[in-house]
Amino acid sequence: MREVRARLAATEVEYISGKVFFTTCSDLNMLKKLKSAERLFLLIKKQFPLISSVSKGKLFNEMQRLINEDPGSWLNAISIWKNLLELDAKKEKLSQRDDNQLKRKVGENEIIIAKKLKIEQMQKIEENRDCQLEKQIEEETLEQRDVTTKSENFQEEFQNDIEKAIDTHNQKDLTFRVSCRCSGTIRKAFTAQEVGKVIGIAIMKHFGWKADLRNPKLEIFIHLNDVYSVVGIPMFRVPLASRAYIKTAGLRSTIAWAMASLADIKAGAFVLDPMCGLGTILLEAAKEWPDVYYVGADVSDSQLLGTWDNLKAAGLEDKIELLKVSVIELPLPSESVDIIISDIPFGKKFKLGRDIKSILQEMERVLHVGGTIVLLLSEDHHRRLTDCKESSIPFNSKDSHTDEPGIKKCLNPEEKTGASKTVSTSFEARNHEFLDRMSPFGSLLPVECYKVSLGKTDAFICKYKKSHSSGL
C-alpha cells in the first residue's frame, strides 16, 4: 500500500487478505517498477464471496454469473489490457525508430553543413560556379523534404496501428486459459480444476474465445475465498517478483525489498546484513538506494561465492563489500552500524534458544543508538521472543514495575508503539538482572511487525530501534 501510493500516485487503495487494490494513471513502465508485488493484475471483478453452504449446482450457477451478469465489463477490461500492452510495444518501437531517425538526421545535417562550407570556399575561389551551387542547394532541399515525408508517413502508420489496437476486443480468435485458486470453505466444496472448467465453458459460450492451456494469448486469474471473489488479468507474463538482475534466487525478492524499505535507508548510511546468504536483501537495497555503504557477512564459502556471482550479474560488485565472518563475532566496533537487515536462519541445525540470543546480542552491540534492525523471523523465533515476557516478567509481583512506561511495549513486537527512545537510568538499574535474563531486548524497542507468507510457511518481518547503549 505504501509503495503504490508513493511510486504510482495510486488512489482508492484498499487491502484485503493478501491483496492490494488501487487505481492509477501510471503507464506500464512505471508499473513494472513495483518491487513489493508478486504479480500485477488488471481487475475485472471484485465481489462478495460465493456461499459455499448451497448445493453444487447453485454454486456452479453463481460462478457462471461472474461472466453472464456483466459481459460488458469483461470486454472493456480486455480492450484496456490489449491497448496497454500493444501501445507499450508501439512506444518501444517508436522510441527505437526515433533514435534511429535522430541519428539519420544528425548525419544528414552534418553532410549539409559540410557541403555548405565547401560551397562557400569554392565560391570564394571560383565565383563563376553559381549554377553548381544552386544545384547543390536544390539537392539538399529535396533531401530535407524526403526526411519530412518519411516522418509524416511514419506518424500515419503509427496512428493506424493505434486504431487497430483499439478495435481488438471484437476479435474472435482470442485464446485463453483460466488459472484458479480456492481457499477457505470454498476449497472444501470445489477443486481449482472444477472452478476453472466451469468458468472456461462460460467464457467460450459468451465470447467465442478458444481455450489454450499451453500458450494462450490471455490468462484469466480467479481467486475464490471467504472474503471475496476476484477476477483479473495478469499484466505481464513474467511475475514482478522475478528480478532480471538476480542470477541465483535466495530469499524471495519481494520480501527482501519490503525488509529494506522498512529500514528507512538514507544516503550515506552503513547497512549490514550479517547473515547475507546469497545476498538478496543487499541486492534489493542497493538497486533502490544506491548511495549507501553496504556490507554482507556470512560464514559459508558457498553462500559468499553465490553472492559474488549475483553481485557481478547485477553490476553491484563495487557497491557491496563481502566478509567471511561469524555473525556472533563481527569484526566491527561497537555502535558503528546504522542499519542491520537480516534473515534469521530457520533450519534444524540452528539452535533456537542459544543461537538467536547470541546473534541478537552481537547485532545489538554493533548497532549505534537510534539505529534500526529489521529481521525476518520464523513463527518459532517470533513465538519464543514474544513468550519472553510471559516466562520472565512477574506481572503480579509488587516489584515488577509494570506501570513503568514502555515495558509491555518493549516486549511485544506485534504492537505498534510510539514509545520513548530513552528509558530512565533508574529503571535500567532496577531491571538489569531481568533484562540480562530475557536478553536480547535490553535496548531494542519494537516498532513494527508484519506477518508474511513464504509459500509453505509463514514468517514475521519485525523492526526494532536501539534506544540506548547496551553496554555489551
Coordinates of C-alpha atoms in Angstrom, one line a residue:
M1 CA 0.0 0.0 0.0
R2 CA 2.8 2.4 0.8
E3 CA 4.7 1.6 -2.4
V4 CA 1.7 2.1 -4.8
R5 CA 0.9 5.4 -3.1
A6 CA 4.5 6.6 -3.3
R7 CA 5.6 5.2 -6.7
L8 CA 2.4 5.2 -8.7
A9 CA 0.4 8.1 -7.0
A10 CA -2.3 5.5 -6.5
T11 CA -5.8 6.3 -5.2
E12 CA -8.6 4.2 -3.8
V13 CA -6.0 2.0 -2.2
E14 CA -7.5 -1.0 -0.3
Y15 CA -6.1 -4.0 1.3
I16 CA -8.0 -7.3 1.6
S17 CA -6.3 -10.5 2.8
G18 CA -3.0 -10.5 0.9
K19 CA -4.1 -8.3 -2.0
V20 CA -3.9 -4.6 -2.6
F21 CA -6.5 -3.0 -4.9
F22 CA -5.8 0.5 -6.3
T23 CA -6.4 2.9 -9.1
T24 CA -3.6 4.6 -11.0
C25 CA -2.9 6.5 -14.2
S26 CA 0.7 5.3 -14.4
D27 CA 1.9 3.7 -17.6
L28 CA 3.3 0.2 -17.9
N29 CA 6.9 1.3 -17.5
M30 CA 6.1 2.6 -14.0
L31 CA 4.0 -0.5 -13.1
K32 CA 7.0 -2.7 -14.0
K33 CA 9.0 -0.9 -11.3
L34 CA 6.8 -2.2 -8.4
K35 CA 9.1 -4.1 -6.0
S36 CA 6.8 -5.4 -3.3
A37 CA 4.2 -7.0 -5.5
E38 CA 4.4 -10.7 -6.6
R39 CA 2.1 -10.2 -9.6
L40 CA 0.1 -7.3 -11.1
F41 CA -3.4 -7.8 -12.4
L42 CA -6.0 -5.7 -14.3
L43 CA -9.1 -6.1 -12.2
I44 CA -12.3 -7.3 -14.0
K45 CA -14.5 -8.1 -11.0
K46 CA -14.4 -8.0 -7.2
Q47 CA -17.5 -9.0 -5.3
F48 CA -18.7 -10.8 -2.2
P49 CA -17.7 -14.4 -1.7
L50 CA -19.7 -17.3 -3.0
I51 CA -22.0 -19.1 -0.5
S52 CA -20.4 -22.5 0.0
S53 CA -23.3 -23.9 2.0
V54 CA -25.6 -24.2 -1.0
S55 CA -25.7 -27.1 -3.4
K56 CA -23.0 -27.7 -6.1
G57 CA -25.5 -26.8 -8.8
K58 CA -26.3 -23.4 -7.3
L59 CA -22.6 -22.8 -6.8
F60 CA -21.9 -23.5 -10.5
N61 CA -24.6 -21.0 -11.4
E62 CA -23.0 -18.4 -9.1
M63 CA -19.7 -18.9 -10.8
Q64 CA -21.2 -18.6 -14.3
R65 CA -22.8 -15.3 -13.2
L66 CA -19.3 -13.9 -12.8
I67 CA -19.3 -13.8 -16.6
N68 CA -23.0 -13.8 -17.5
E69 CA -24.2 -10.8 -15.4
D70 CA -21.9 -8.2 -16.9
P71 CA -20.1 -9.3 -20.0
G72 CA -19.5 -5.6 -21.0
S73 CA -17.1 -5.2 -18.0
W74 CA -15.1 -8.2 -19.4
L75 CA -14.9 -6.8 -22.9
N76 CA -13.9 -3.3 -21.6
A77 CA -11.2 -4.8 -19.4
I78 CA -9.9 -7.0 -22.3
S79 CA -9.8 -3.9 -24.5
I80 CA -7.9 -1.9 -22.0
W81 CA -5.5 -4.7 -21.4
K82 CA -4.8 -5.1 -25.1
N83 CA -4.4 -1.4 -25.7
L84 CA -2.0 -1.1 -22.8
L85 CA 0.2 -3.9 -24.0
E86 CA 0.1 -3.0 -27.7
L87 CA 0.7 0.7 -27.1
D88 CA 3.5 -0.2 -24.8
A89 CA 5.1 -2.3 -27.6
K90 CA 4.4 0.6 -30.1
K91 CA 6.0 3.0 -27.7
E92 CA 9.2 0.9 -27.5
K93 CA 9.2 0.6 -31.3
L94 CA 8.6 4.3 -31.7
S95 CA 11.4 5.1 -29.3
Q96 CA 13.8 2.9 -31.3
R97 CA 12.7 4.5 -34.6
D98 CA 13.1 7.9 -33.1
D99 CA 16.6 7.1 -32.0
N100 CA 17.4 5.8 -35.5
Q101 CA 15.7 8.8 -37.2
L102 CA 17.6 11.2 -34.9
K103 CA 20.9 9.5 -35.9
R104 CA 20.0 9.8 -39.5
K105 CA 19.0 13.5 -39.2
V106 CA 22.3 14.3 -37.3
G107 CA 24.2 12.6 -40.1
E108 CA 22.3 14.4 -42.8
N109 CA 22.8 17.8 -41.1
E110 CA 26.5 17.1 -40.8
I111 CA 26.6 16.4 -44.5
I112 CA 24.6 19.5 -45.3
I113 CA 26.9 21.7 -43.2
A114 CA 30.0 20.2 -44.7
K115 CA 28.6 20.8 -48.2
K116 CA 27.8 24.4 -47.5
L117 CA 31.3 25.1 -46.1
K118 CA 32.7 23.5 -49.2
I119 CA 30.5 25.6 -51.4
E120 CA 31.4 28.8 -49.6
Q121 CA 35.1 28.0 -50.1
M122 CA 34.6 27.2 -53.7
Q123 CA 32.5 30.4 -54.2
K124 CA 35.4 32.5 -52.9
I125 CA 37.8 30.8 -55.3
E126 CA 35.6 30.5 -58.3
E127 CA 32.6 32.9 -58.5
N128 CA 31.6 31.6 -61.9
R129 CA 30.3 28.3 -60.4
D130 CA 26.9 29.7 -59.2
C131 CA 25.0 27.2 -61.2
Q132 CA 26.7 24.3 -59.4
L133 CA 25.9 26.0 -56.1
E134 CA 22.2 26.3 -56.9
K135 CA 22.1 22.7 -57.9
Q136 CA 23.6 21.5 -54.7
I137 CA 21.2 23.6 -52.6
E138 CA 18.3 22.2 -54.5
E139 CA 19.5 18.6 -53.8
E140 CA 19.8 19.4 -50.1
T141 CA 16.2 20.8 -50.1
L142 CA 15.0 17.6 -51.7
E143 CA 16.8 15.6 -49.0
Q144 CA 15.1 17.5 -46.3
R145 CA 11.7 17.1 -47.9
D146 CA 12.3 13.4 -48.2
V147 CA 13.0 13.2 -44.4
T148 CA 9.8 15.2 -43.7
T149 CA 7.8 12.9 -45.9
K150 CA 9.2 9.8 -44.2
S151 CA 8.4 11.2 -40.8
E152 CA 4.8 12.0 -41.8
N153 CA 4.3 8.5 -43.3
F154 CA 5.6 7.0 -40.0
Q155 CA 3.2 9.1 -37.9
E156 CA 0.3 8.0 -40.2
E157 CA 1.4 4.4 -39.8
F158 CA 1.6 4.7 -36.0
Q159 CA -1.9 6.2 -35.8
N160 CA -3.3 3.3 -37.9
D161 CA -1.7 0.9 -35.5
I162 CA -3.4 2.6 -32.5
E163 CA -6.8 2.4 -34.2
K164 CA -6.3 -1.3 -34.9
A165 CA -5.3 -1.9 -31.3
I166 CA -8.5 -0.1 -30.0
D167 CA -10.7 -2.4 -32.1
T168 CA -9.2 -5.7 -30.9
H169 CA -11.9 -6.6 -28.4
N170 CA -14.1 -7.8 -31.2
Q171 CA -11.7 -10.4 -32.4
K172 CA -13.0 -14.0 -32.2
D173 CA -9.6 -15.7 -32.4
L174 CA -8.5 -14.8 -28.9
T175 CA -7.2 -17.8 -27.0
F176 CA -7.3 -18.0 -23.2
R177 CA -6.6 -20.1 -20.1
V178 CA -8.2 -19.9 -16.7
S179 CA -5.9 -20.0 -13.6
C180 CA -7.9 -20.6 -10.4
R181 CA -7.1 -20.5 -6.7
C182 CA -9.6 -21.6 -4.0
S183 CA -9.1 -21.1 -0.3
G184 CA -11.2 -21.2 2.9
T185 CA -14.5 -23.1 2.9
I186 CA -15.0 -22.9 -0.9
R187 CA -11.9 -25.1 -1.2
K188 CA -13.7 -27.9 0.6
A189 CA -16.5 -27.8 -1.9
F190 CA -14.5 -27.4 -5.2
T191 CA -11.1 -28.0 -6.6
A192 CA -9.4 -25.3 -8.6
Q193 CA -9.7 -27.5 -11.7
E194 CA -13.5 -27.7 -11.3
V195 CA -13.9 -24.0 -11.0
G196 CA -11.6 -23.4 -14.0
K197 CA -13.6 -25.7 -16.1
V198 CA -16.9 -24.0 -15.2
I199 CA -15.6 -20.5 -15.9
G200 CA -13.8 -21.6 -19.1
I201 CA -17.0 -23.1 -20.6
A202 CA -19.0 -19.9 -19.7
I203 CA -16.3 -17.7 -21.4
M204 CA -16.4 -19.9 -24.6
K205 CA -20.2 -19.7 -24.8
H206 CA -20.4 -15.9 -24.2
F207 CA -17.3 -14.6 -26.1
G208 CA -16.4 -17.4 -28.6
W209 CA -12.8 -17.5 -27.4
K210 CA -10.9 -20.7 -27.7
A211 CA -9.2 -22.4 -24.7
D212 CA -5.5 -23.0 -25.0
L213 CA -3.8 -24.4 -21.9
R214 CA -0.2 -24.3 -23.2
N215 CA 0.3 -20.9 -24.9
P216 CA -2.7 -18.7 -24.6
K217 CA -2.8 -15.0 -25.6
L218 CA -4.8 -14.2 -22.5
E219 CA -4.7 -15.6 -18.9
I220 CA -7.6 -15.1 -16.6
F221 CA -7.0 -15.4 -12.9
I222 CA -9.7 -16.2 -10.4
H223 CA -9.4 -16.3 -6.6
L224 CA -12.3 -17.5 -4.5
N225 CA -12.2 -17.4 -0.7
D226 CA -14.3 -16.5 2.3
V227 CA -13.6 -12.8 1.9
Y228 CA -14.2 -12.0 -1.8
S229 CA -14.4 -13.4 -5.3
V230 CA -11.8 -11.7 -7.6
V231 CA -11.3 -12.0 -11.4
G232 CA -8.4 -10.3 -13.1
I233 CA -5.9 -10.4 -16.0
P234 CA -2.1 -10.7 -15.3
M235 CA -0.5 -7.6 -16.8
F236 CA 2.8 -9.4 -17.5
R237 CA 3.7 -13.0 -18.3
V238 CA 6.7 -12.9 -16.1
P239 CA 5.8 -12.2 -12.4
L240 CA 7.2 -8.9 -11.0
A241 CA 8.9 -10.9 -8.3
S242 CA 11.2 -12.5 -10.9
R243 CA 14.1 -10.0 -11.0
A244 CA 16.2 -10.0 -14.2
Y245 CA 19.2 -8.8 -12.2
I246 CA 19.3 -11.7 -9.8
K247 CA 21.2 -14.7 -11.1
T248 CA 20.6 -17.2 -8.3
A249 CA 17.5 -16.6 -6.1
G250 CA 17.7 -16.9 -2.3
L251 CA 15.2 -15.2 -0.1
R252 CA 12.1 -14.1 -2.1
S253 CA 12.9 -10.8 -3.7
T254 CA 9.6 -9.1 -2.7
I255 CA 10.2 -10.0 1.0
A256 CA 13.8 -8.7 0.7
W257 CA 12.7 -5.4 -0.8
A258 CA 10.0 -5.0 1.8
M259 CA 12.5 -5.5 4.6
A260 CA 14.9 -2.9 3.1
S261 CA 12.0 -0.4 2.6
L262 CA 11.0 -0.7 6.3
A263 CA 14.6 0.1 7.3
D264 CA 14.2 3.7 6.1
I265 CA 17.6 3.7 4.4
K266 CA 19.2 7.1 3.9
A267 CA 22.1 8.2 1.7
G268 CA 25.4 7.7 3.3
A269 CA 24.2 5.1 5.8
F270 CA 26.2 2.0 6.8
V271 CA 23.9 -1.0 6.2
L272 CA 24.9 -4.5 7.3
D273 CA 23.5 -8.0 6.6
P274 CA 25.5 -10.3 9.0
M275 CA 23.9 -13.5 7.5
C276 CA 23.6 -12.4 3.9
G277 CA 23.3 -15.9 2.3
L278 CA 23.0 -15.2 -1.5
G279 CA 22.8 -11.5 -0.9
T280 CA 19.2 -10.9 -2.0
I281 CA 18.4 -8.3 0.7
L282 CA 21.6 -6.3 -0.1
L283 CA 20.9 -6.6 -3.9
E284 CA 17.4 -5.3 -3.5
A285 CA 18.5 -2.5 -1.2
A286 CA 21.5 -1.4 -3.4
K287 CA 19.3 -1.3 -6.5
E288 CA 16.7 1.0 -4.8
W289 CA 19.0 3.0 -2.5
P290 CA 22.5 3.2 -4.2
D291 CA 24.3 5.9 -2.3
V292 CA 24.9 3.7 0.8
Y293 CA 27.8 1.7 2.2
Y294 CA 26.7 -2.0 2.2
V295 CA 28.4 -4.9 3.9
G296 CA 27.4 -8.5 3.7
A297 CA 28.8 -11.2 6.0
D298 CA 28.4 -14.9 6.1
V299 CA 30.4 -17.9 7.4
S300 CA 29.8 -20.1 4.4
D301 CA 32.2 -20.1 1.4
S302 CA 29.5 -21.4 -0.9
Q303 CA 27.0 -18.7 0.1
L304 CA 29.6 -16.0 -0.4
L305 CA 30.5 -17.3 -3.8
G306 CA 26.8 -17.3 -4.8
T307 CA 26.5 -13.8 -3.5
W308 CA 29.5 -12.7 -5.5
D309 CA 28.1 -14.2 -8.7
N310 CA 24.8 -12.3 -8.0
L311 CA 26.7 -9.0 -7.4
K312 CA 28.6 -9.4 -10.7
A313 CA 25.4 -10.3 -12.6
A314 CA 23.6 -7.2 -11.2
G315 CA 26.7 -4.9 -11.7
L316 CA 26.9 -4.2 -8.0
E317 CA 30.3 -5.7 -7.1
D318 CA 31.6 -2.2 -6.4
K319 CA 28.6 -1.3 -4.2
I320 CA 28.7 -4.2 -1.7
E321 CA 31.6 -5.5 0.4
L322 CA 31.6 -9.1 1.5
L323 CA 33.2 -10.6 4.7
K324 CA 33.7 -14.2 5.7
V325 CA 32.9 -14.0 9.4
S326 CA 30.6 -15.4 12.0
V327 CA 27.5 -13.4 13.0
I328 CA 28.4 -13.8 16.6
E329 CA 32.0 -12.4 16.1
L330 CA 31.6 -9.4 13.9
P331 CA 34.9 -7.5 13.3
L332 CA 33.2 -4.2 13.8
P333 CA 33.5 -1.6 16.6
S334 CA 30.6 -1.2 19.0
E335 CA 27.8 1.2 17.8
S336 CA 29.3 1.5 14.3
V337 CA 26.4 0.4 12.1
D338 CA 23.4 2.5 11.2
I339 CA 21.1 -0.3 9.9
I340 CA 21.0 -4.1 10.2
I341 CA 18.7 -6.1 7.9
S342 CA 18.8 -9.9 8.1
D343 CA 17.0 -13.2 7.6
I344 CA 17.5 -15.3 10.8
P345 CA 18.1 -19.0 9.9
F346 CA 15.1 -21.3 10.0
G347 CA 17.0 -24.7 9.7
K348 CA 17.1 -27.6 12.1
K349 CA 20.9 -27.0 12.7
F350 CA 20.1 -23.6 14.1
K351 CA 19.7 -23.9 17.9
L352 CA 16.8 -21.6 18.5
G353 CA 17.4 -20.6 22.1
R354 CA 21.2 -20.2 22.4
D355 CA 22.0 -19.1 18.9
I356 CA 19.3 -16.5 18.5
K357 CA 20.3 -14.9 21.8
S358 CA 24.0 -14.7 20.8
I359 CA 23.1 -13.4 17.3
L360 CA 20.9 -10.6 18.6
Q361 CA 23.3 -9.6 21.3
E362 CA 26.1 -9.1 18.7
M363 CA 23.7 -7.2 16.4
E364 CA 22.8 -5.0 19.4
R365 CA 26.4 -4.4 20.2
V366 CA 27.5 -3.1 16.7
L367 CA 24.3 -1.0 16.2
H368 CA 24.5 2.6 17.2
V369 CA 21.9 4.3 19.4
G370 CA 19.0 5.3 17.3
G371 CA 19.9 2.6 14.7
T372 CA 17.4 0.2 13.1
I373 CA 17.2 -3.6 12.9
V374 CA 14.8 -5.3 10.5
L375 CA 14.6 -9.1 10.9
L376 CA 12.8 -11.9 9.2
L377 CA 11.8 -14.3 11.9
S378 CA 10.2 -17.7 11.7
E379 CA 7.0 -18.4 13.6
D380 CA 9.1 -20.3 16.2
H381 CA 11.5 -17.4 16.5
H382 CA 8.7 -14.9 16.9
R383 CA 6.9 -17.0 19.4
R384 CA 10.0 -17.6 21.5
L385 CA 10.8 -13.9 21.6
T386 CA 7.3 -12.7 22.4
D387 CA 7.0 -15.5 25.0
C388 CA 9.9 -14.0 26.9
K389 CA 7.6 -11.6 28.7
E390 CA 5.3 -14.3 29.8
S391 CA 8.0 -16.6 31.1
S392 CA 10.3 -13.9 32.6
I393 CA 8.2 -11.0 33.9
P394 CA 6.5 -11.4 37.3
F395 CA 3.5 -9.3 36.3
N396 CA 1.7 -9.9 39.7
S397 CA 4.8 -9.0 41.7
K398 CA 4.9 -5.8 43.6
D399 CA 8.5 -5.2 42.3
S400 CA 7.6 -5.9 38.7
H401 CA 7.1 -2.2 37.9
T402 CA 4.6 -3.0 35.2
D403 CA 3.4 0.6 35.4
E404 CA 6.7 1.9 34.1
P405 CA 6.2 3.5 30.6
G406 CA 7.1 1.3 27.7
I407 CA 7.8 -2.0 29.4
K408 CA 5.0 -4.0 27.9
K409 CA 5.5 -2.4 24.5
C410 CA 9.2 -3.2 24.7
L411 CA 8.4 -6.9 24.8
N412 CA 5.7 -7.2 22.2
P413 CA 6.9 -6.8 18.6
E414 CA 3.4 -7.1 17.2
E415 CA 2.2 -3.9 18.9
K416 CA 3.0 -0.7 17.1
T417 CA 4.3 1.8 19.5
G418 CA 5.3 5.4 19.8
A419 CA 7.4 4.6 23.0
S420 CA 10.0 7.0 24.1
K421 CA 13.5 6.4 22.6
T422 CA 15.1 6.6 26.1
V423 CA 14.5 4.6 29.2
S424 CA 15.2 6.1 32.6
T425 CA 18.6 5.0 34.1
S426 CA 16.9 4.2 37.4
F427 CA 14.5 1.8 35.6
E428 CA 17.5 0.2 33.8
A429 CA 19.3 -0.3 37.2
R430 CA 16.2 -1.9 38.8
N431 CA 15.7 -4.2 35.9
H432 CA 19.3 -5.0 34.9
E433 CA 19.0 -8.6 36.1
F434 CA 15.7 -9.1 34.3
L435 CA 17.0 -7.6 31.0
D436 CA 20.0 -9.8 31.2
R437 CA 17.8 -12.8 31.7
M438 CA 15.4 -12.0 28.9
S439 CA 18.0 -10.6 26.5
P440 CA 18.4 -9.6 23.6
F441 CA 15.8 -6.9 24.1
G442 CA 17.7 -4.8 26.6
S443 CA 18.0 -1.8 24.3
L444 CA 15.9 -2.8 21.3
L445 CA 12.4 -1.3 21.1
P446 CA 9.9 -3.0 18.7
V447 CA 8.4 -0.5 16.2
E448 CA 6.5 -2.6 13.6
C449 CA 5.7 -6.2 12.9
Y450 CA 4.1 -7.8 9.8
K451 CA 3.2 -11.4 9.0
V452 CA 4.2 -12.5 5.6
S453 CA 3.9 -15.7 3.5
L454 CA 6.9 -17.6 2.3
G455 CA 4.9 -20.1 0.4
K456 CA 4.6 -23.3 2.5
T457 CA 5.4 -21.4 5.7
D458 CA 4.7 -18.1 7.3
A459 CA 7.1 -15.6 8.9
F460 CA 7.3 -12.2 10.5
I461 CA 9.2 -9.1 9.5
C462 CA 10.0 -7.2 12.7
K463 CA 11.5 -3.8 13.1
Y464 CA 13.4 -2.6 16.2
K465 CA 15.1 0.6 17.2
K466 CA 18.1 0.8 19.6
S467 CA 17.0 3.1 22.4
H468 CA 20.2 3.4 24.5
S469 CA 23.7 2.0 24.8
S470 CA 23.6 -1.7 25.6
G471 CA 26.9 -1.8 27.4
L472 CA 27.8 -5.1 25.8

